[in-house]
Tab-separated table of C-alpha atoms and ligand atoms in Angstrom:
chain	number	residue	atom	x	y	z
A	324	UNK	CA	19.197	11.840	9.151
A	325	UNK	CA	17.192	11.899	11.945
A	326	UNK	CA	13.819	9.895	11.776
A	327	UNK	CA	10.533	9.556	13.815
A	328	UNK	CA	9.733	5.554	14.793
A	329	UNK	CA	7.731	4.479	12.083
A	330	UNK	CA	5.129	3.125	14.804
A	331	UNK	CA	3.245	0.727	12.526
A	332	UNK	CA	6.183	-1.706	12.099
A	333	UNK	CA	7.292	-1.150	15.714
A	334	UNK	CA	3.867	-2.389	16.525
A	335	UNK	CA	4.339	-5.331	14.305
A	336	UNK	CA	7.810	-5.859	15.388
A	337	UNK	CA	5.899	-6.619	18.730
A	338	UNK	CA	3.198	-8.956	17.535
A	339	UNK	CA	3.306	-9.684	13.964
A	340	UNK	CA	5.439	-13.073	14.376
A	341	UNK	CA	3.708	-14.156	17.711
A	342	UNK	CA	-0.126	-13.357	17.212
A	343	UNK	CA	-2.275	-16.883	15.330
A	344	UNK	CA	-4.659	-14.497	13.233
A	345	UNK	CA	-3.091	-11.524	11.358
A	346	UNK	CA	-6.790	-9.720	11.307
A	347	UNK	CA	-4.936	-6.505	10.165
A	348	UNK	CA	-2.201	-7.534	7.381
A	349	UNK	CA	-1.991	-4.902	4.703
A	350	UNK	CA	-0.850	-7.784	1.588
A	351	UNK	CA	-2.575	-10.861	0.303
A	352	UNK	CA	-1.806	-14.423	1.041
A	353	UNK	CA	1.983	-14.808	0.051
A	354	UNK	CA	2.477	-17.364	-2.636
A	355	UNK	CA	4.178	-20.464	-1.418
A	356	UNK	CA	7.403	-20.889	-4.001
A	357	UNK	CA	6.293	-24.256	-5.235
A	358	UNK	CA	3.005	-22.870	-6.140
A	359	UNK	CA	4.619	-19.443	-7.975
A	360	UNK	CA	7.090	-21.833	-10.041
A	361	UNK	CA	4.432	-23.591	-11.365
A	362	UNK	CA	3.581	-20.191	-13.202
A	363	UNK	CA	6.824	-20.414	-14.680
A	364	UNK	CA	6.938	-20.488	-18.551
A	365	UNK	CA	9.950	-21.953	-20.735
A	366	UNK	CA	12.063	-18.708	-20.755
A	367	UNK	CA	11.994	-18.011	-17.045
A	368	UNK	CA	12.310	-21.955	-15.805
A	369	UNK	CA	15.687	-21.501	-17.783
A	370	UNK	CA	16.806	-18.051	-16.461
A	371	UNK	CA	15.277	-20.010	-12.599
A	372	UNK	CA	17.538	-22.644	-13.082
A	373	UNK	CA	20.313	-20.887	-14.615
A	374	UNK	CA	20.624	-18.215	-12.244
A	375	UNK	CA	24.539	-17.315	-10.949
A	376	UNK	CA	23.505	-15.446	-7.803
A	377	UNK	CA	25.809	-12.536	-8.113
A	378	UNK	CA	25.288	-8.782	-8.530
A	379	UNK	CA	22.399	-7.655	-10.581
A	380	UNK	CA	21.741	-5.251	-13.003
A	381	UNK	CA	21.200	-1.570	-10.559
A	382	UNK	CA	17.996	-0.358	-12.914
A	383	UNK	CA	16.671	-3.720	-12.519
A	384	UNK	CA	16.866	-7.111	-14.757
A	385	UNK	CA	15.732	-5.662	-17.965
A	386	UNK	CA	13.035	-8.555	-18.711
A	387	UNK	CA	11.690	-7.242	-15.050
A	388	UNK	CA	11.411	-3.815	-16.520
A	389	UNK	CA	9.567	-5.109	-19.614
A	390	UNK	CA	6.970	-7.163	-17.357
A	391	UNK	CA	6.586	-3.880	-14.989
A	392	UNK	CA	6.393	-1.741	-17.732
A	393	UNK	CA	3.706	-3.406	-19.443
A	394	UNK	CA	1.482	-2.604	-16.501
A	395	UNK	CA	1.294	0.976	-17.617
A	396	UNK	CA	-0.412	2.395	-20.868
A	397	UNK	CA	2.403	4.797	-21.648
A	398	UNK	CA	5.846	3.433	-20.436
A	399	UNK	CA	8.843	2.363	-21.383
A	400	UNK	CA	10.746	-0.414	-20.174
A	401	UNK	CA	13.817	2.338	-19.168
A	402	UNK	CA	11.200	4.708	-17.738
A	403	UNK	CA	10.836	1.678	-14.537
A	404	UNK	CA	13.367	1.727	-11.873
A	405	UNK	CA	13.371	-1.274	-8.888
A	406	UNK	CA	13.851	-0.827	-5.415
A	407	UNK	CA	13.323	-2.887	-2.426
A	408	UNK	CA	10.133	-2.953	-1.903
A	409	UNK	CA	8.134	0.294	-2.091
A	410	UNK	CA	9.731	1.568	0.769
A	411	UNK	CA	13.001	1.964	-0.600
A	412	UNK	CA	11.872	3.623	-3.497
A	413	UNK	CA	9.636	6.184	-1.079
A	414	UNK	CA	12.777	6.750	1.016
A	415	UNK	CA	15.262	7.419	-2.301
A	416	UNK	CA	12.505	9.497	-3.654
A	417	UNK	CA	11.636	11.593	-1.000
A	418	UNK	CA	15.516	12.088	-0.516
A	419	UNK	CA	15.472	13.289	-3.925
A	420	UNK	CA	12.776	15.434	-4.031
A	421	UNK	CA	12.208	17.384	-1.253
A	422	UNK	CA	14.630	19.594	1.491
A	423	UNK	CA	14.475	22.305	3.756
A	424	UNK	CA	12.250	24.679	2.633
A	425	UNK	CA	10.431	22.572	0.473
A	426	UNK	CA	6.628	21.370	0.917
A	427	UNK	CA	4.436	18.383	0.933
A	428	UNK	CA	1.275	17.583	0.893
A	429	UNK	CA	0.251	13.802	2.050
A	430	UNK	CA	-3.305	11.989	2.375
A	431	UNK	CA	-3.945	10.817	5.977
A	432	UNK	CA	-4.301	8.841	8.009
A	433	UNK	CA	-1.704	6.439	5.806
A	434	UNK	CA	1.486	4.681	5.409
A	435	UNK	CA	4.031	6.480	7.525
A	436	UNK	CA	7.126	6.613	5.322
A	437	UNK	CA	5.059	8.815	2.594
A	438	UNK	CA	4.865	12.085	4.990
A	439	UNK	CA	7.446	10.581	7.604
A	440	UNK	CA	10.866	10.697	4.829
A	441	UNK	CA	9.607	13.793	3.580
A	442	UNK	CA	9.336	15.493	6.804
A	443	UNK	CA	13.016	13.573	8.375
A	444	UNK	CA	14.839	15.783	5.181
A	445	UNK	CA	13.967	19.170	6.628
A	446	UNK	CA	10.272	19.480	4.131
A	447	UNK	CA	7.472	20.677	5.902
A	448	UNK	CA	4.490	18.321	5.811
A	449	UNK	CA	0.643	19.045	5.286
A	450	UNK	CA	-1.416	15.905	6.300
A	451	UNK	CA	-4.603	16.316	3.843
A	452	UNK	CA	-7.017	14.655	6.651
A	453	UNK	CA	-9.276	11.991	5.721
A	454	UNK	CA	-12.418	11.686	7.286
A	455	UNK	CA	-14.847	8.930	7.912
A	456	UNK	CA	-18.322	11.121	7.842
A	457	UNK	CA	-17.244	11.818	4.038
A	458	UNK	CA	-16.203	8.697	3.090
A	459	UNK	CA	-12.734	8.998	3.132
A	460	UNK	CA	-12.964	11.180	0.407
A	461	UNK	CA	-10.145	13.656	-0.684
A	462	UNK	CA	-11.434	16.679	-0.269
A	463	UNK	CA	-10.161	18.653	-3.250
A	464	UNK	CA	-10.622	21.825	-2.513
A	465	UNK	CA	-9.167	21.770	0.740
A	466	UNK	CA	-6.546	20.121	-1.127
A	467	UNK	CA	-6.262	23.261	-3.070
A	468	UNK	CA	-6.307	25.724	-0.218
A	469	UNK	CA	-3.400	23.491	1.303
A	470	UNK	CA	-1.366	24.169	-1.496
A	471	UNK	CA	1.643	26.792	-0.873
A	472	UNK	CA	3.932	28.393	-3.241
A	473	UNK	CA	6.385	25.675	-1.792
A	474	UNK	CA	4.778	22.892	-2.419
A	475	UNK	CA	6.560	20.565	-4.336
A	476	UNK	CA	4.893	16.652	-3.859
A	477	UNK	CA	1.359	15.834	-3.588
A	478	UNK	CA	1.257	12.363	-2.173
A	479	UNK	CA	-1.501	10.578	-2.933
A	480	UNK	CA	-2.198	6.805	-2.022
A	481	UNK	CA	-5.806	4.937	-3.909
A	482	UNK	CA	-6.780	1.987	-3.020
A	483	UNK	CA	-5.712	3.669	0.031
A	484	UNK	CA	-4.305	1.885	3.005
A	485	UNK	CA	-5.784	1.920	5.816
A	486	UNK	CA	-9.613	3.250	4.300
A	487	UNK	CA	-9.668	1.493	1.399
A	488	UNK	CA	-10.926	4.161	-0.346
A	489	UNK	CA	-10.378	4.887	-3.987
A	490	UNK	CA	-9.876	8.557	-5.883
A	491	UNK	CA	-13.263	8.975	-7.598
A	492	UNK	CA	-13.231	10.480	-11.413
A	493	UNK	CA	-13.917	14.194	-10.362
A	494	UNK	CA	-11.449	13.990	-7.519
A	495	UNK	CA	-8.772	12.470	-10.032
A	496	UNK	CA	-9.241	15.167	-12.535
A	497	UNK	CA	-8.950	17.772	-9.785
A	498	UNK	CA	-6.083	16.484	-8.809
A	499	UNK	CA	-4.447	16.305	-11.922
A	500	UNK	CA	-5.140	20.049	-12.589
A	501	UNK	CA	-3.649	21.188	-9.293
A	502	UNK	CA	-0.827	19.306	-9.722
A	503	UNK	CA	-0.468	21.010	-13.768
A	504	UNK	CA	-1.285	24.471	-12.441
A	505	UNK	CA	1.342	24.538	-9.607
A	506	UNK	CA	3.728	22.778	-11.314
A	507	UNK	CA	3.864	20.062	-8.514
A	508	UNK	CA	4.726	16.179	-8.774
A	509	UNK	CA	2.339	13.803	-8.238
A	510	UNK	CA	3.141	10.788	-6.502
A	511	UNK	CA	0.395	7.715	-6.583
A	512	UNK	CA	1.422	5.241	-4.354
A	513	UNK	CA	-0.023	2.634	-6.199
A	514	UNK	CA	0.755	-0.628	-4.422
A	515	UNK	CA	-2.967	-1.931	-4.458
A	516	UNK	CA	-3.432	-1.110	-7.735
A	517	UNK	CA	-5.649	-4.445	-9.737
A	518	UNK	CA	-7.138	-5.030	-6.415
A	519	UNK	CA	-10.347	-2.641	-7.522
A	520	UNK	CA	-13.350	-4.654	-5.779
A	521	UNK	CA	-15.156	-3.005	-9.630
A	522	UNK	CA	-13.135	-3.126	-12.527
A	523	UNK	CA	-14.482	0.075	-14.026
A	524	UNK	CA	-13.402	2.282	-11.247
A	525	UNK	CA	-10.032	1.814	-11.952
A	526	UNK	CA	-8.591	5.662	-13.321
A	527	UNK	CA	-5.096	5.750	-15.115
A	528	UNK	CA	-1.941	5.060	-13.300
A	529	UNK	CA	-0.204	8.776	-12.285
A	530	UNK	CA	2.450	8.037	-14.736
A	531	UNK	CA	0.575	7.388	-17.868
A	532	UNK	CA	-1.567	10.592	-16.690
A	533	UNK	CA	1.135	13.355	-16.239
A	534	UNK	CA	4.638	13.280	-18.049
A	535	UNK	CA	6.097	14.513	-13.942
A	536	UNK	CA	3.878	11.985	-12.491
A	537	UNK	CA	4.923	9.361	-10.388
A	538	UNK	CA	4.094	5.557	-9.953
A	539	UNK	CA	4.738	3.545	-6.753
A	540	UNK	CA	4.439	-0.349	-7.530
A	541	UNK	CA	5.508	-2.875	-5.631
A	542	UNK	CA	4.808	-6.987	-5.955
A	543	UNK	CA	4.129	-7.035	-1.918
A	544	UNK	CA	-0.331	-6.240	-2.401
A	545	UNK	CA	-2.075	-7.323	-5.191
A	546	UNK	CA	0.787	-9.727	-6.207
A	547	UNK	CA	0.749	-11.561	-3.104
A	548	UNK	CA	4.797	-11.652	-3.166
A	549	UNK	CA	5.811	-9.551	-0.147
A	550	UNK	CA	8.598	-11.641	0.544
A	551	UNK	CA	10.208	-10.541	-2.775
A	552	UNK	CA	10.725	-6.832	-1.629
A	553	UNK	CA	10.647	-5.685	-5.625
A	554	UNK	CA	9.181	-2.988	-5.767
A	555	UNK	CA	8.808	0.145	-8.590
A	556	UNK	CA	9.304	3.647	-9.605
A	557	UNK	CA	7.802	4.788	-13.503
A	558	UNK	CA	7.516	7.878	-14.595
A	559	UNK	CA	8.115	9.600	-17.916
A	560	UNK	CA	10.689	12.007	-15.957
A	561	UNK	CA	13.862	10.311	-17.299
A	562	UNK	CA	15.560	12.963	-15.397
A	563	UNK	CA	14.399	11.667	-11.979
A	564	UNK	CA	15.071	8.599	-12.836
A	565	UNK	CA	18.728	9.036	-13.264
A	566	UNK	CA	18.838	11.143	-9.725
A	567	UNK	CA	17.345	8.241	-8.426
A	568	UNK	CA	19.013	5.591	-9.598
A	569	UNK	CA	22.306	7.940	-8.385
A	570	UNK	CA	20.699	8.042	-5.209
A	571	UNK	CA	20.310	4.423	-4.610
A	572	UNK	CA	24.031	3.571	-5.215
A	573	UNK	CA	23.911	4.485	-1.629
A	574	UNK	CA	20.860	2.089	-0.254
A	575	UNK	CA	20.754	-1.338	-1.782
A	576	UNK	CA	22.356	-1.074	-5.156
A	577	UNK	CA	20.204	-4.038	-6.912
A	578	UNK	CA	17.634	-6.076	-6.058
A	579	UNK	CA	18.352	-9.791	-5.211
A	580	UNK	CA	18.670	-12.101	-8.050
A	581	UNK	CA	16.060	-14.666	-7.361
A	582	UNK	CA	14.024	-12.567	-6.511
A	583	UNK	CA	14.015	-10.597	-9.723
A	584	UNK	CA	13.120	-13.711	-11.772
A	585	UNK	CA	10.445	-15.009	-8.990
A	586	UNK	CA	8.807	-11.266	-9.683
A	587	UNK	CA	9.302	-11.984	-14.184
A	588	UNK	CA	7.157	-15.220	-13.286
A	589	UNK	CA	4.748	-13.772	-10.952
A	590	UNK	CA	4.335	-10.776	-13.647
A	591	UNK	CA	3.804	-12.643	-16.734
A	592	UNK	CA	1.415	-14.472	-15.596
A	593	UNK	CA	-0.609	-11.047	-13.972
A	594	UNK	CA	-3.597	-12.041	-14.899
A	595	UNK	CA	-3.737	-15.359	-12.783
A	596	UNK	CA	-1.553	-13.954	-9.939
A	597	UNK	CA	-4.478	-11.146	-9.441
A	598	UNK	CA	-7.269	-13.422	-9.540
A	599	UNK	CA	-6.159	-15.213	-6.916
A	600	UNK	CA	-5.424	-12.209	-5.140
A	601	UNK	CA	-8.837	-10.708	-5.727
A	602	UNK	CA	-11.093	-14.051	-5.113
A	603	UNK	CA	-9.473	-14.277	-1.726
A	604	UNK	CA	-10.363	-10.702	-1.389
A	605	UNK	CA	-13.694	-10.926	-2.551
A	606	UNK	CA	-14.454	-14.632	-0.183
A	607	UNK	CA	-13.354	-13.025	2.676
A	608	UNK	CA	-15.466	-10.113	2.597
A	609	UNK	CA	-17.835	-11.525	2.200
A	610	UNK	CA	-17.682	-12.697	6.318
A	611	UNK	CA	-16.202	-8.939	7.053
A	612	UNK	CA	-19.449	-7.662	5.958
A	613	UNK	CA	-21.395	-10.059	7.349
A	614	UNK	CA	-19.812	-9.381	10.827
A	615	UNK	CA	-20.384	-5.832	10.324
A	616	UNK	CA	-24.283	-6.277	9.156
A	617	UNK	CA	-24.798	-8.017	13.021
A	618	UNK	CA	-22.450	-5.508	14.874
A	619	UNK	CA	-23.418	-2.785	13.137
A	620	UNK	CA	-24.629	-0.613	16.545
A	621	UNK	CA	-21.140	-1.872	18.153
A	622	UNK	CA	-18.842	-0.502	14.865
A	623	UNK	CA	-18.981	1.589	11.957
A	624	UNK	CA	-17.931	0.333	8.696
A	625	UNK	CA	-17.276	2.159	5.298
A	626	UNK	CA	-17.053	-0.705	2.823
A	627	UNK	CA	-13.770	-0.272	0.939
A	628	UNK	CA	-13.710	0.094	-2.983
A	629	UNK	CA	-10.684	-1.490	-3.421
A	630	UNK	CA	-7.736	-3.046	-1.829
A	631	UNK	CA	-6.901	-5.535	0.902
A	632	UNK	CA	-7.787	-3.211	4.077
A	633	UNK	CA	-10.323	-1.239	5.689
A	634	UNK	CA	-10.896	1.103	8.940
A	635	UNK	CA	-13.949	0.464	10.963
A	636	UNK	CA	-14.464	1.875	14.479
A	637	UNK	CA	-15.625	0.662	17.548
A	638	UNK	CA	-18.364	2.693	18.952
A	639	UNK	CA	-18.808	0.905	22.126
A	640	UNK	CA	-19.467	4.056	24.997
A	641	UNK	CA	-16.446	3.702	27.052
A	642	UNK	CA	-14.098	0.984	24.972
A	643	UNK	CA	-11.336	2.067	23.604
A	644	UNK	CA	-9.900	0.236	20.694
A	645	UNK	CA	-5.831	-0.016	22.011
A	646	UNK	CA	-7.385	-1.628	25.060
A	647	UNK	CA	-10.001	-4.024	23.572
A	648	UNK	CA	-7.300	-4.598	20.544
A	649	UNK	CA	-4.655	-6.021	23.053
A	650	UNK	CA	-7.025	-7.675	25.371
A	651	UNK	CA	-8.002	-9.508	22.113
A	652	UNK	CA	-4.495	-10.293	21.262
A	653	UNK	CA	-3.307	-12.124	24.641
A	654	UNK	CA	-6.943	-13.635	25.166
A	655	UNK	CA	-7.615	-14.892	21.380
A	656	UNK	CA	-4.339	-14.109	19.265
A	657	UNK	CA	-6.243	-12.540	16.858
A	658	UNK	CA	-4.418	-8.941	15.731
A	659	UNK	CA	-5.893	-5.649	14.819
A	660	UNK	CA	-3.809	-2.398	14.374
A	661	UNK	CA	-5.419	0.460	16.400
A	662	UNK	CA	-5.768	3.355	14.573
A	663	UNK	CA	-3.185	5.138	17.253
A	664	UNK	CA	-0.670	2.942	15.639
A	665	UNK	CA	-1.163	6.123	12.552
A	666	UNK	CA	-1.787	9.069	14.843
A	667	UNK	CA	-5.529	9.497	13.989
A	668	UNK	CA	-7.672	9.513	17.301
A	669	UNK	CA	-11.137	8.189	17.196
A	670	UNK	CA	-11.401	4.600	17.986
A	671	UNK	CA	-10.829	3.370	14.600
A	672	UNK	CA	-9.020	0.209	13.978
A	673	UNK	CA	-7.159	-1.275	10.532
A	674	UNK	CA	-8.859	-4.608	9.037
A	675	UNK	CA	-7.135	-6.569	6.559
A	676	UNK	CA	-9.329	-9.215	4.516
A	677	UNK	CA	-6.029	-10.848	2.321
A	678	UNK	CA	-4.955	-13.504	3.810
A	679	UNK	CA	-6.810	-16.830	3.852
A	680	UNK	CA	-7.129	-17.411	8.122
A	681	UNK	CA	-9.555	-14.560	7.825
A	682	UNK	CA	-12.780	-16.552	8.401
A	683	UNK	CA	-10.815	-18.233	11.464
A	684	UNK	CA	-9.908	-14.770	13.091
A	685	UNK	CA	-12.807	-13.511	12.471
A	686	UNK	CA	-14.997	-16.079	14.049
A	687	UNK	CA	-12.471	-15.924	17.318
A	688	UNK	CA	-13.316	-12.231	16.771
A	689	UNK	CA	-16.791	-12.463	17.083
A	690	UNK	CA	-17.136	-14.595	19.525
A	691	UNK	CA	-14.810	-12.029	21.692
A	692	UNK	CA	-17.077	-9.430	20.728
A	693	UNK	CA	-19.808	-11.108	21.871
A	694	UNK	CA	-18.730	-11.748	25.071
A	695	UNK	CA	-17.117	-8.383	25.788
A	696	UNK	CA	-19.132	-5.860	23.950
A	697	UNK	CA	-22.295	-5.238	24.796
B	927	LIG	C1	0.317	2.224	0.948
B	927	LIG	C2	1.614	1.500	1.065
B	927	LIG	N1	2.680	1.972	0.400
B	927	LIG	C3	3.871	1.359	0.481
B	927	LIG	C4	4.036	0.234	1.240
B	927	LIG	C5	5.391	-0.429	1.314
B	927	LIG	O1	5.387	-1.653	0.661
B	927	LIG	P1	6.549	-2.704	0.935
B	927	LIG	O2	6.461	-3.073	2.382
B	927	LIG	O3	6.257	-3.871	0.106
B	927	LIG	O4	7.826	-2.055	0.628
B	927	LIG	C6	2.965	-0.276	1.965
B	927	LIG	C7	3.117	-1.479	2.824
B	927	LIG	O5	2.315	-1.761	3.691
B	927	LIG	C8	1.711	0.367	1.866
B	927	LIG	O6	0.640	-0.087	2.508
């Protein structure tokens, strides 16, 4: 297989180790693994300390299944299959999907691997642009007219990363009847699902809505547990499932052991796990919008509905956002992730407000701004 750089990690690989303030992290503050065991209850202390760290079970530790599964309205503990991380399970999935001839549509600007692994097996890609002057809105009936008799995968990503923006009920429903009429798959990458800044917004997971629907989940977002790399497929499509699981004989075969159990501890105790994750969220925006209330004629900025990232723009006559985003780097070590880094072309930049160092970046931030942007 031949694959394009996926230009977002190579521009991590660069400065994600090395810069003080991640300004632009897509996750929330990682647990520390004293703090997660704490969660632990009787059953999983035991299966902690009992652990015997060979192979694991290729679906997935079954407990992990139940705890996954239990997320959803409508599925079954065998309906879940685990992966490394969601990217593994975009990469097998893709794989299995889609070919030559084949076609897919994928919201954009957004997380390279779900057009990128599509396109590297011979599919040809549509990317459904997302705009800032609507809101980052899908625009459904463009989506419609992008549809082809070939189209097999609509990819669609809410809370999105990098906009933030979440599928709205109309939107949802219109999505859901494309996908019926044409007989396409839905994929929902899901990964900052429970991170809804409003409760009520939140629409039904892809897999409880469709039975060919598809679920990305992964513990690395609203979990706070990147380090983990568990992530999930559900769907109702048994079918899939066992092409998948086929599939990923040939990737990583299981997921590690401890890590399995750290995810069982992390899920059973959900509900604490995403408050956390949401009252960092929810303290730290708190600064982002207060930042954006006194620079508002220096950047634009489309509150996000849900998730741990956002994608103002700097509007500065004459700055552009690669330059001003490095200069920042070497002169304050504060990182932001140009929206270059995803292809899209007007000066907009990713913000991440999950991890706890935010009011520190930010304040080196400003005070950069200040003296550079006037
Ligand atoms: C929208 C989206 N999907 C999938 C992933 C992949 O998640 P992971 O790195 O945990 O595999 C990411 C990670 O940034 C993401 O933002």
């Amino acid at each position: 297989m031949r694959i394009a750089d996926f230009a977002l990690e190579r521009y991590f690989a660069q400065w994600e180790f090395t810069a003080e303030h991640l300004l632009c992290a897509s996750d929330v503050e990682g647990y520390s693994m004293s703090k997660l065991l704490t969660l632990a209850d009787t059953e999983t202390r035991k299966l902690w300390k009992g652990l015997k760290l060979g192979y694991t079970e290729s679906a997935g530790h079954p407990l992990l299944r139940a705890e996954i599964a239990a997320t959803y309205d409508t599925v079954e503990p065998d309906e879940v299959l685990t992966f490394a991380g969601a990217e593994e399970a975009i990469f097998c999935l893709m794989n299995v999907l889609v070919g030559p001839g084949d076609h897919v549509i994928a919201t954009w600007p957004g997380y390279q691997s779900l057009y990128e692994v599509a396109r590297a097996t011979g599919a040809e890609i549509t990317l459904h642009g997302l705009h800032e002057s609507d809101g980052w809105a899908v625009d459904i009936e463009r989506l419609r007219s992008e549809v082809r008799p070939a189209t097999r995968v609509i990819v669609v990503n809410t809370p999105h990363n990098p906009t933030g923006m979440m599928l709205d009920r109309t939107t949802y429903d219109g999505l859901m009847e494309i996908a019926e009429d044409g007989g396409i798959r839905l994929f929902m990458d899901e990964v900052y699902r429970g991170l809804e800044f409003d409760e009520t917004d939140r629409l039904a997971a892809g897999a409880d809505a469709l039975p060919t629907a598809i679920s990305l989940g992964v513990m690395s977002k609203a979990y706070a547990l990147a380090g983990l790399r568990i992530g999930w497929i559900a769907t109702h499509d048994r079918d899939l499932l066992a092409r998948l699981a086929a599939f990923k004989d040939y990737t990583t075969i299981c997921s590690s052991g401890p890590s399995e159990i750290l995810a069982i501890i992390a899920l059973r105790a959900r509900d604490r796990v995403l408050e956390r994750s949401r009252a960092i969220i929810a303290a730290n925006l708190e600064h982002v919008d207060g930042f954006f209330d006194d620079y508002l004629d220096r950047f634009t900025w489309i509150r996000p509905s849900g998730g741990s990232v956002g994608f103002p723009r700097l509007t500065v006559p004459g700055v552009s956002i690669d330059d001003w985003a490095a200069d920042l780097a070497k002169a304050e070590g504060v990182l932001l992730l140009p929206g270059s880094v995803f292809g899209y072309a007007g000066n907009h930049f990713r913000l991440g407000f999950g991890r706890t160092d935010l009011p520190k970046g930010l304040a080196r931030l400003e005070a950069y701004a200040a003296k550079t942007l006037r």
